CSV table of N, CA and C and ligand atoms in Angstrom, one decimal:
chain,number,residue,atom,x,y,z
A,1,MET,N,-9.5,-71.9,-40.9
A,1,MET,CA,-9.2,-71.9,-39.4
A,1,MET,C,-7.7,-71.5,-39.2
A,2,LEU,N,-6.8,-72.0,-40.1
A,2,LEU,CA,-5.4,-71.7,-40.0
A,2,LEU,C,-5.0,-70.3,-40.5
A,3,GLY,N,-5.9,-69.6,-41.2
A,3,GLY,CA,-5.7,-68.2,-41.6
A,3,GLY,C,-5.6,-68.0,-43.1
A,4,SER,N,-4.9,-67.0,-43.5
A,4,SER,CA,-4.9,-66.6,-44.9
A,4,SER,C,-4.2,-67.6,-45.8
A,5,ASP,N,-4.4,-67.4,-47.1
A,5,ASP,CA,-3.7,-68.3,-48.1
A,5,ASP,C,-2.2,-68.2,-48.0
A,6,VAL,N,-1.7,-67.0,-47.7
A,6,VAL,CA,-0.2,-66.9,-47.6
A,6,VAL,C,0.3,-67.7,-46.4
A,7,LEU,N,-0.5,-67.6,-45.3
A,7,LEU,CA,-0.1,-68.4,-44.1
A,7,LEU,C,-0.1,-69.9,-44.4
A,8,LEU,N,-1.2,-70.3,-45.1
A,8,LEU,CA,-1.3,-71.7,-45.4
A,8,LEU,C,-0.2,-72.2,-46.3
A,9,CYS,N,0.2,-71.3,-47.2
A,9,CYS,CA,1.3,-71.7,-48.1
A,9,CYS,C,2.6,-71.8,-47.3
A,10,PHE,N,2.8,-70.8,-46.4
A,10,PHE,CA,4.0,-70.9,-45.5
A,10,PHE,C,4.0,-72.1,-44.7
A,11,ILE,N,2.9,-72.5,-44.1
A,11,ILE,CA,2.8,-73.7,-43.3
A,11,ILE,C,3.1,-74.9,-44.1
A,12,PHE,N,2.7,-74.9,-45.4
A,12,PHE,CA,2.9,-76.1,-46.3
A,12,PHE,C,4.5,-76.3,-46.5
A,13,TYR,N,5.1,-75.2,-46.9
A,13,TYR,CA,6.6,-75.3,-47.2
A,13,TYR,C,7.4,-75.5,-45.9
A,14,SER,N,7.0,-74.9,-44.8
A,14,SER,CA,7.7,-75.1,-43.5
A,14,SER,C,7.6,-76.5,-43.1
A,15,THR,N,6.4,-77.1,-43.2
A,15,THR,CA,6.2,-78.5,-42.8
A,15,THR,C,7.1,-79.4,-43.6
A,16,LEU,N,7.1,-79.2,-44.9
A,16,LEU,CA,8.0,-80.0,-45.8
A,16,LEU,C,9.4,-79.9,-45.4
A,17,LEU,N,9.8,-78.7,-45.0
A,17,LEU,CA,11.2,-78.5,-44.6
A,17,LEU,C,11.5,-79.2,-43.3
A,18,ILE,N,10.6,-79.2,-42.4
A,18,ILE,CA,10.8,-79.9,-41.1
A,18,ILE,C,10.9,-81.4,-41.4
A,19,LEU,N,10.0,-81.9,-42.3
A,19,LEU,CA,10.1,-83.3,-42.7
A,19,LEU,C,11.5,-83.7,-43.3
A,20,LYS,N,12.0,-82.7,-44.1
A,20,LYS,CA,13.3,-82.9,-44.7
A,20,LYS,C,14.4,-83.0,-43.6
A,21,MET,N,14.3,-82.2,-42.6
A,21,MET,CA,15.2,-82.3,-41.5
A,21,MET,C,15.1,-83.6,-40.7
A,22,TYR,N,13.9,-84.1,-40.6
A,22,TYR,CA,13.7,-85.4,-39.9
A,22,TYR,C,14.4,-86.5,-40.8
A,23,ILE,N,14.3,-86.4,-42.1
A,23,ILE,CA,14.9,-87.4,-43.0
A,23,ILE,C,16.4,-87.4,-42.8
A,24,ILE,N,17.0,-86.2,-42.7
A,24,ILE,CA,18.5,-86.1,-42.5
A,24,ILE,C,18.8,-86.8,-41.1
A,25,ALA,N,18.0,-86.6,-40.1
A,25,ALA,CA,18.3,-87.2,-38.8
A,25,ALA,C,18.2,-88.8,-39.0
A,26,ILE,N,17.2,-89.2,-39.7
A,26,ILE,CA,17.0,-90.7,-39.9
A,26,ILE,C,18.2,-91.2,-40.7
A,27,ILE,N,18.6,-90.5,-41.7
A,27,ILE,CA,19.8,-90.9,-42.5
A,27,ILE,C,21.0,-91.0,-41.6
A,28,THR,N,21.2,-90.0,-40.7
A,28,THR,CA,22.4,-90.0,-39.8
A,28,THR,C,22.4,-91.3,-38.9
A,29,GLY,N,21.2,-91.6,-38.4
A,29,GLY,CA,21.1,-92.8,-37.6
A,29,GLY,C,21.4,-94.1,-38.3
A,30,GLN,N,20.9,-94.1,-39.6
A,30,GLN,CA,21.2,-95.3,-40.4
A,30,GLN,C,22.7,-95.4,-40.7
A,31,VAL,N,23.3,-94.3,-41.0
A,31,VAL,CA,24.8,-94.3,-41.3
A,31,VAL,C,25.6,-94.7,-40.1
A,32,ARG,N,25.1,-94.2,-38.9
A,32,ARG,CA,25.8,-94.7,-37.7
A,32,ARG,C,25.8,-96.2,-37.5
A,33,LEU,N,24.6,-96.8,-37.8
A,33,LEU,CA,24.5,-98.2,-37.7
A,33,LEU,C,25.3,-98.9,-38.7
A,34,ARG,N,25.3,-98.4,-40.0
A,34,ARG,CA,26.0,-99.1,-41.1
A,34,ARG,C,27.5,-99.0,-40.9
A,35,LYS,N,28.0,-97.8,-40.4
A,35,LYS,CA,29.4,-97.6,-40.2
A,35,LYS,C,29.9,-97.9,-38.8
A,36,LYS,N,29.0,-98.3,-38.0
A,36,LYS,CA,29.3,-98.6,-36.6
A,36,LYS,C,30.1,-97.5,-36.0
A,37,ALA,N,29.5,-96.3,-35.9
A,37,ALA,CA,30.1,-95.1,-35.3
A,37,ALA,C,29.0,-94.5,-34.5
A,38,PHE,N,29.1,-94.8,-33.2
A,38,PHE,CA,28.0,-94.3,-32.3
A,38,PHE,C,28.5,-93.2,-31.4
A,39,ALA,N,27.5,-92.4,-31.0
A,39,ALA,CA,27.8,-91.1,-30.3
A,39,ALA,C,28.0,-91.4,-28.8
A,40,ASN,N,27.4,-92.5,-28.3
A,40,ASN,CA,27.4,-92.8,-26.9
A,40,ASN,C,27.9,-94.2,-26.6
A,41,PRO,N,28.6,-94.5,-25.5
A,41,PRO,CA,29.1,-95.8,-25.2
A,41,PRO,C,28.0,-96.8,-25.0
A,42,GLU,N,26.9,-96.4,-24.5
A,42,GLU,CA,25.8,-97.4,-24.3
A,42,GLU,C,25.2,-97.9,-25.7
A,43,ASP,N,25.3,-97.0,-26.6
A,43,ASP,CA,24.8,-97.4,-28.0
A,43,ASP,C,25.8,-98.3,-28.6
A,44,ALA,N,27.1,-98.0,-28.4
A,44,ALA,CA,28.2,-98.8,-29.0
A,44,ALA,C,28.2,-100.2,-28.4
A,45,GLU,N,28.0,-100.3,-27.1
A,45,GLU,CA,28.0,-101.6,-26.4
A,45,GLU,C,27.0,-102.5,-27.0
A,46,ARG,N,25.8,-101.9,-27.2
A,46,ARG,CA,24.7,-102.7,-27.8
A,46,ARG,C,25.0,-103.2,-29.2
A,47,HIS,N,25.9,-102.5,-29.9
A,47,HIS,CA,26.2,-102.9,-31.3
A,47,HIS,C,27.6,-103.4,-31.5
A,48,GLY,N,28.2,-104.1,-30.5
A,48,GLY,CA,29.5,-104.7,-30.7
A,48,GLY,C,30.6,-104.3,-29.7
A,49,GLY,N,30.5,-103.2,-29.0
A,49,GLY,CA,31.5,-102.9,-28.1
A,49,GLY,C,31.8,-101.4,-28.0
A,50,VAL,N,32.4,-101.0,-26.9
A,50,VAL,CA,32.7,-99.5,-26.7
A,50,VAL,C,33.7,-98.9,-27.8
A,51,GLN,N,34.4,-99.9,-28.4
A,51,GLN,CA,35.3,-99.3,-29.5
A,51,GLN,C,34.6,-98.7,-30.6
A,52,PHE,N,33.3,-99.0,-30.7
A,52,PHE,CA,32.5,-98.4,-31.8
A,52,PHE,C,31.9,-97.0,-31.4
A,53,CYS,N,32.3,-96.6,-30.2
A,53,CYS,CA,31.9,-95.2,-29.8
A,53,CYS,C,33.0,-94.3,-30.4
A,54,ARG,N,32.7,-93.9,-31.6
A,54,ARG,CA,33.8,-93.2,-32.4
A,54,ARG,C,33.1,-92.3,-33.4
A,55,THR,N,33.9,-91.4,-34.1
A,55,THR,CA,33.4,-90.6,-35.1
A,55,THR,C,33.7,-91.2,-36.5
A,56,ASP,N,32.9,-90.7,-37.4
A,56,ASP,CA,33.0,-91.2,-38.8
A,56,ASP,C,32.8,-90.0,-39.7
A,57,PRO,N,33.7,-89.9,-40.7
A,57,PRO,CA,33.6,-88.7,-41.6
A,57,PRO,C,32.2,-88.5,-42.2
A,58,TYR,N,31.5,-89.6,-42.6
A,58,TYR,CA,30.2,-89.4,-43.3
A,58,TYR,C,29.1,-89.0,-42.2
A,59,VAL,N,29.2,-89.6,-41.0
A,59,VAL,CA,28.3,-89.2,-40.0
A,59,VAL,C,28.4,-87.7,-39.7
A,60,GLU,N,29.7,-87.3,-39.6
A,60,GLU,CA,30.0,-85.9,-39.4
A,60,GLU,C,29.4,-85.0,-40.5
A,61,ARG,N,29.5,-85.5,-41.7
A,61,ARG,CA,28.9,-84.7,-42.8
A,61,ARG,C,27.4,-84.6,-42.7
A,62,CYS,N,26.7,-85.7,-42.3
A,62,CYS,CA,25.3,-85.7,-42.0
A,62,CYS,C,24.9,-84.7,-40.9
A,63,ARG,N,25.8,-84.7,-39.9
A,63,ARG,CA,25.5,-83.8,-38.8
A,63,ARG,C,25.7,-82.3,-39.2
A,64,ARG,N,26.7,-82.1,-40.1
A,64,ARG,CA,26.9,-80.7,-40.5
A,64,ARG,C,25.7,-80.2,-41.4
A,65,ALA,N,25.2,-81.2,-42.2
A,65,ALA,CA,24.0,-80.9,-43.0
A,65,ALA,C,22.8,-80.5,-42.1
A,66,HIS,N,22.7,-81.3,-41.1
A,66,HIS,CA,21.6,-81.1,-40.1
A,66,HIS,C,21.8,-79.7,-39.4
A,67,GLY,N,23.0,-79.5,-39.0
A,67,GLY,CA,23.3,-78.2,-38.2
A,67,GLY,C,23.1,-77.0,-39.1
A,68,ASN,N,23.5,-77.1,-40.4
A,68,ASN,CA,23.2,-76.0,-41.3
A,68,ASN,C,21.7,-75.7,-41.5
A,69,ASP,N,21.0,-76.8,-41.6
A,69,ASP,CA,19.5,-76.7,-41.6
A,69,ASP,C,19.0,-75.9,-40.4
A,70,MET,N,19.5,-76.3,-39.2
A,70,MET,CA,19.0,-75.6,-38.0
A,70,MET,C,19.4,-74.1,-38.0
A,71,GLU,N,20.6,-73.8,-38.6
A,71,GLU,CA,21.0,-72.4,-38.6
A,71,GLU,C,20.1,-71.6,-39.6
A,72,ASN,N,19.5,-72.3,-40.6
A,72,ASN,CA,18.8,-71.6,-41.6
A,72,ASN,C,17.3,-71.8,-41.6
A,73,ILE,N,16.9,-73.0,-41.3
A,73,ILE,CA,15.4,-73.3,-41.4
A,73,ILE,C,14.7,-72.7,-40.2
A,74,LEU,N,15.4,-72.8,-39.0
A,74,LEU,CA,14.7,-72.3,-37.8
A,74,LEU,C,14.4,-70.8,-37.9
A,75,PRO,N,15.4,-70.0,-38.4
A,75,PRO,CA,15.1,-68.5,-38.6
A,75,PRO,C,14.0,-68.4,-39.6
A,76,PHE,N,14.0,-69.2,-40.6
A,76,PHE,CA,12.9,-69.1,-41.7
A,76,PHE,C,11.5,-69.3,-41.0
A,77,LEU,N,11.4,-70.2,-40.1
A,77,LEU,CA,10.1,-70.4,-39.4
A,77,LEU,C,9.6,-69.1,-38.8
A,78,PHE,N,10.5,-68.3,-38.2
A,78,PHE,CA,10.1,-67.1,-37.6
A,78,PHE,C,9.9,-66.0,-38.7
A,79,ILE,N,10.9,-65.8,-39.5
A,79,ILE,CA,10.8,-64.8,-40.5
A,79,ILE,C,9.6,-65.0,-41.5
A,80,GLY,N,9.4,-66.2,-41.9
A,80,GLY,CA,8.3,-66.5,-42.8
A,80,GLY,C,7.0,-66.3,-42.2
A,81,ALA,N,6.9,-66.7,-40.9
A,81,ALA,CA,5.6,-66.5,-40.2
A,81,ALA,C,5.2,-65.0,-40.1
A,82,VAL,N,6.2,-64.2,-39.6
A,82,VAL,CA,6.0,-62.8,-39.4
A,82,VAL,C,5.7,-62.1,-40.8
A,83,TYR,N,6.5,-62.5,-41.8
A,83,TYR,CA,6.3,-62.0,-43.2
A,83,TYR,C,4.8,-62.3,-43.7
A,84,SER,N,4.4,-63.5,-43.4
A,84,SER,CA,3.0,-63.9,-43.8
A,84,SER,C,1.9,-62.9,-43.2
A,85,MET,N,2.3,-62.3,-42.1
A,85,MET,CA,1.3,-61.4,-41.4
A,85,MET,C,1.4,-60.0,-41.9
A,86,THR,N,2.3,-59.7,-42.8
A,86,THR,CA,2.5,-58.3,-43.2
A,86,THR,C,1.6,-58.0,-44.5
A,87,GLY,N,0.8,-59.0,-44.9
A,87,GLY,CA,-0.1,-58.8,-46.0
A,87,GLY,C,0.6,-58.8,-47.4
A,88,PRO,N,1.6,-59.7,-47.7
A,88,PRO,CA,2.2,-59.7,-49.0
A,88,PRO,C,1.2,-60.3,-50.0
A,89,SER,N,1.5,-60.1,-51.3
A,89,SER,CA,0.6,-60.8,-52.3
A,89,SER,C,0.9,-62.2,-52.3
A,90,TYR,N,-0.1,-63.0,-52.6
A,90,TYR,CA,0.1,-64.5,-52.5
A,90,TYR,C,1.2,-65.0,-53.5
A,91,ALA,N,1.2,-64.5,-54.7
A,91,ALA,CA,2.2,-64.9,-55.7
A,91,ALA,C,3.6,-64.6,-55.3
A,92,VAL,N,3.8,-63.4,-54.7
A,92,VAL,CA,5.2,-63.0,-54.3
A,92,VAL,C,5.6,-63.8,-53.1
A,93,ALA,N,4.7,-64.0,-52.1
A,93,ALA,CA,5.0,-64.8,-50.9
A,93,ALA,C,5.3,-66.2,-51.3
A,94,ARG,N,4.5,-66.8,-52.2
A,94,ARG,CA,4.8,-68.2,-52.6
A,94,ARG,C,6.1,-68.3,-53.2
A,95,LEU,N,6.5,-67.4,-54.1
A,95,LEU,CA,7.8,-67.4,-54.7
A,95,LEU,C,8.9,-67.4,-53.7
A,96,HIS,N,8.8,-66.5,-52.6
A,96,HIS,CA,9.8,-66.5,-51.6
A,96,HIS,C,9.9,-67.9,-50.9
A,97,PHE,N,8.7,-68.5,-50.5
A,97,PHE,CA,8.8,-69.8,-49.8
A,97,PHE,C,9.3,-70.9,-50.7
A,98,LEU,N,8.9,-70.8,-52.0
A,98,LEU,CA,9.3,-71.9,-52.9
A,98,LEU,C,10.8,-71.8,-53.2
A,99,VAL,N,11.4,-70.6,-53.4
A,99,VAL,CA,12.8,-70.5,-53.6
A,99,VAL,C,13.6,-71.0,-52.4
A,100,PHE,N,13.1,-70.6,-51.2
A,100,PHE,CA,13.8,-71.0,-50.0
A,100,PHE,C,13.8,-72.6,-49.9
A,101,PHE,N,12.6,-73.1,-50.1
A,101,PHE,CA,12.4,-74.6,-50.1
A,101,PHE,C,13.4,-75.3,-51.1
A,102,LEU,N,13.4,-74.8,-52.3
A,102,LEU,CA,14.2,-75.5,-53.3
A,102,LEU,C,15.7,-75.3,-53.0
A,103,GLY,N,16.1,-74.2,-52.5
A,103,GLY,CA,17.4,-73.9,-52.1
A,103,GLY,C,17.9,-74.8,-51.0
A,104,ARG,N,17.0,-75.0,-50.0
A,104,ARG,CA,17.4,-75.9,-48.9
A,104,ARG,C,17.4,-77.4,-49.3
A,105,VAL,N,16.5,-77.8,-50.2
A,105,VAL,CA,16.6,-79.2,-50.6
A,105,VAL,C,17.9,-79.4,-51.4
A,106,LEU,N,18.2,-78.5,-52.3
A,106,LEU,CA,19.4,-78.6,-53.0
A,106,LEU,C,20.7,-78.6,-52.1
A,107,HIS,N,20.6,-77.8,-51.1
A,107,HIS,CA,21.7,-77.7,-50.1
A,107,HIS,C,21.9,-79.1,-49.5
A,108,SER,N,20.8,-79.7,-49.0
A,108,SER,CA,20.9,-81.0,-48.4
A,108,SER,C,21.4,-82.1,-49.4
A,109,VAL,N,20.9,-82.1,-50.6
A,109,VAL,CA,21.4,-83.0,-51.6
A,109,VAL,C,22.9,-82.8,-51.8
A,110,ALA,N,23.3,-81.6,-52.0
A,110,ALA,CA,24.7,-81.3,-52.3
A,110,ALA,C,25.6,-81.7,-51.2
A,111,TYR,N,25.1,-81.5,-49.9
A,111,TYR,CA,25.9,-81.8,-48.8
A,111,TYR,C,26.0,-83.4,-48.6
A,112,LEU,N,24.9,-84.0,-48.7
A,112,LEU,CA,24.9,-85.5,-48.4
A,112,LEU,C,25.6,-86.3,-49.5
A,113,LEU,N,25.5,-85.8,-50.8
A,113,LEU,CA,26.1,-86.5,-51.9
A,113,LEU,C,27.5,-85.9,-52.2
A,114,ALA,N,27.9,-84.9,-51.4
A,114,ALA,CA,29.3,-84.3,-51.6
A,114,ALA,C,29.4,-83.8,-53.0
A,115,LEU,N,28.4,-83.1,-53.5
A,115,LEU,CA,28.5,-82.6,-54.9
A,115,LEU,C,29.6,-81.6,-55.0
A,116,LYS,N,30.1,-81.5,-56.2
A,116,LYS,CA,31.2,-80.6,-56.5
A,116,LYS,C,30.9,-79.1,-56.1
A,117,ALA,N,31.9,-78.5,-55.5
A,117,ALA,CA,31.8,-77.1,-55.1
A,117,ALA,C,31.8,-76.3,-56.4
A,118,PRO,N,31.0,-75.2,-56.4
A,118,PRO,CA,30.3,-74.5,-55.3
A,118,PRO,C,28.8,-74.8,-55.3
A,119,THR,N,28.4,-76.1,-55.6
A,119,THR,CA,26.9,-76.4,-55.7
A,119,THR,C,26.2,-76.1,-54.3
A,120,ARG,N,26.9,-76.6,-53.2
A,120,ARG,CA,26.2,-76.3,-51.9
A,120,ARG,C,26.2,-74.9,-51.5
A,121,SER,N,27.3,-74.2,-51.8
A,121,SER,CA,27.3,-72.7,-51.5
A,121,SER,C,26.3,-72.0,-52.3
A,122,PHE,N,26.1,-72.4,-53.6
A,122,PHE,CA,25.2,-71.8,-54.5
A,122,PHE,C,23.7,-72.0,-53.9
A,123,ALA,N,23.5,-73.2,-53.5
A,123,ALA,CA,22.1,-73.5,-52.9
A,123,ALA,C,21.9,-72.6,-51.6
A,124,TYR,N,23.0,-72.5,-50.8
A,124,TYR,CA,22.9,-71.7,-49.6
A,124,TYR,C,22.5,-70.3,-49.9
A,125,VAL,N,23.2,-69.7,-50.9
A,125,VAL,CA,22.9,-68.3,-51.2
A,125,VAL,C,21.5,-68.1,-51.8
A,126,ILE,N,21.1,-69.1,-52.7
A,126,ILE,CA,19.8,-69.0,-53.3
A,126,ILE,C,18.7,-69.0,-52.2
A,127,ALA,N,18.9,-69.8,-51.2
A,127,ALA,CA,17.9,-69.9,-50.1
A,127,ALA,C,18.0,-68.6,-49.2
A,128,GLN,N,19.1,-68.0,-49.1
A,128,GLN,CA,19.3,-66.8,-48.3
A,128,GLN,C,18.5,-65.6,-48.9
A,129,VAL,N,18.5,-65.5,-50.2
A,129,VAL,CA,17.9,-64.4,-50.9
A,129,VAL,C,16.5,-64.1,-50.4
A,130,PRO,N,15.6,-65.1,-50.5
A,130,PRO,CA,14.2,-64.8,-50.0
A,130,PRO,C,14.1,-64.4,-48.5
A,131,CYS,N,15.1,-65.0,-47.7
A,131,CYS,CA,15.1,-64.7,-46.3
A,131,CYS,C,15.4,-63.2,-46.0
A,132,ILE,N,16.5,-62.7,-46.7
A,132,ILE,CA,16.9,-61.3,-46.6
A,132,ILE,C,15.8,-60.4,-47.1
A,133,SER,N,15.1,-60.8,-48.2
A,133,SER,CA,14.0,-60.0,-48.8
A,133,SER,C,12.9,-59.9,-47.7
A,134,MET,N,12.5,-61.1,-47.1
A,134,MET,CA,11.4,-61.1,-46.1
A,134,MET,C,11.8,-60.2,-44.9
A,135,ALA,N,13.1,-60.3,-44.5
A,135,ALA,CA,13.5,-59.6,-43.3
A,135,ALA,C,13.4,-58.1,-43.6
A,136,ILE,N,13.8,-57.7,-44.8
A,136,ILE,CA,13.8,-56.2,-45.1
A,136,ILE,C,12.3,-55.8,-45.1
A,137,GLN,N,11.4,-56.6,-45.7
A,137,GLN,CA,10.0,-56.2,-45.8
A,137,GLN,C,9.4,-56.1,-44.4
A,138,ILE,N,9.8,-57.0,-43.5
A,138,ILE,CA,9.3,-57.0,-42.2
A,138,ILE,C,9.7,-55.7,-41.5
A,139,LEU,N,11.0,-55.4,-41.6
A,139,LEU,CA,11.6,-54.2,-41.0
A,139,LEU,C,10.9,-52.9,-41.5
A,140,MET,N,10.6,-52.9,-42.8
A,140,MET,CA,10.0,-51.7,-43.4
A,140,MET,C,8.5,-51.6,-42.8
A,141,GLU,N,7.9,-52.7,-42.6
A,141,GLU,CA,6.5,-52.8,-42.1
A,141,GLU,C,6.4,-52.2,-40.7
A,142,VAL,N,7.4,-52.6,-39.9
A,142,VAL,CA,7.4,-52.3,-38.4
A,142,VAL,C,8.2,-51.1,-38.1
A,143,ALA,N,9.0,-50.6,-39.0
A,143,ALA,CA,9.9,-49.5,-38.7
A,143,ALA,C,9.2,-48.2,-38.1
A,144,SER,N,8.0,-48.0,-38.7
A,144,SER,CA,7.3,-46.8,-38.3
A,144,SER,C,6.8,-46.9,-36.8
A,145,PHE,N,6.7,-48.1,-36.3
A,145,PHE,CA,6.2,-48.3,-34.9
A,145,PHE,C,7.3,-48.4,-33.9
A,146,ALA,N,8.6,-48.6,-34.4
A,146,ALA,CA,9.7,-48.8,-33.5
A,146,ALA,C,10.2,-47.5,-32.9
B,201,LIG,N1,28.0,-72.0,-40.0
B,201,LIG,C1,28.2,-71.9,-41.4
B,201,LIG,C2,29.6,-72.4,-41.7
B,201,LIG,O1,30.4,-72.5,-40.8
B,201,LIG,O2,29.9,-72.7,-42.9
B,201,LIG,C3,27.9,-70.5,-41.9
B,201,LIG,C4,28.1,-70.2,-43.4
B,201,LIG,C5,27.2,-71.2,-44.2
B,201,LIG,O3,26.1,-71.7,-43.8
B,201,LIG,N2,27.8,-71.7,-45.3
B,201,LIG,C6,27.1,-72.6,-46.2
B,201,LIG,C7,27.4,-74.1,-45.7
B,201,LIG,O4,26.9,-75.0,-46.4
B,201,LIG,C8,27.6,-72.4,-47.6
B,201,LIG,S1,29.3,-72.6,-47.8
B,201,LIG,N3,28.3,-74.2,-44.7
B,201,LIG,C9,28.7,-75.5,-44.2
B,201,LIG,C10,28.2,-75.9,-42.9
B,201,LIG,O5,27.6,-75.1,-42.2
B,201,LIG,O6,28.5,-77.0,-42.5
């Protein structure tokens, strides 16, 4: 009902990545509570007073990790879906999705654990490679109609 094997594979990795983003959001909320660093005065008041409406370096790190996911995973949801409709071989498509998935998981781990540079940048580049590859293949597929 959901379509081809490639599309199912794309849906599988996309859903895992969305869950990964939810996990970062949950971690951000937990860090806010632990560090008493709230984004809004009403939240701070509930947990000790308006003085706790403040920023915290680790909360900001979590937010950057989440923001970078949004910059990269949201385009993947479009690029991957369209690429899945261009009729790629299953093995090649799965490799694209898997490399992106692993790259983004490593990016999150590197960001949240502040791993030594250039681990995070390396993960970012690894995840970009399949996206650029898929974008080029989509353009080649549709170029004749444009
Ligand atoms: N918006 C990104 C930035 O400002 O750095 C664009 C470039 C990018 O995504 N770089 C990767 C990254 O993890 C590898 S260095 N950037 C950190 C971030 O977006 O918080």
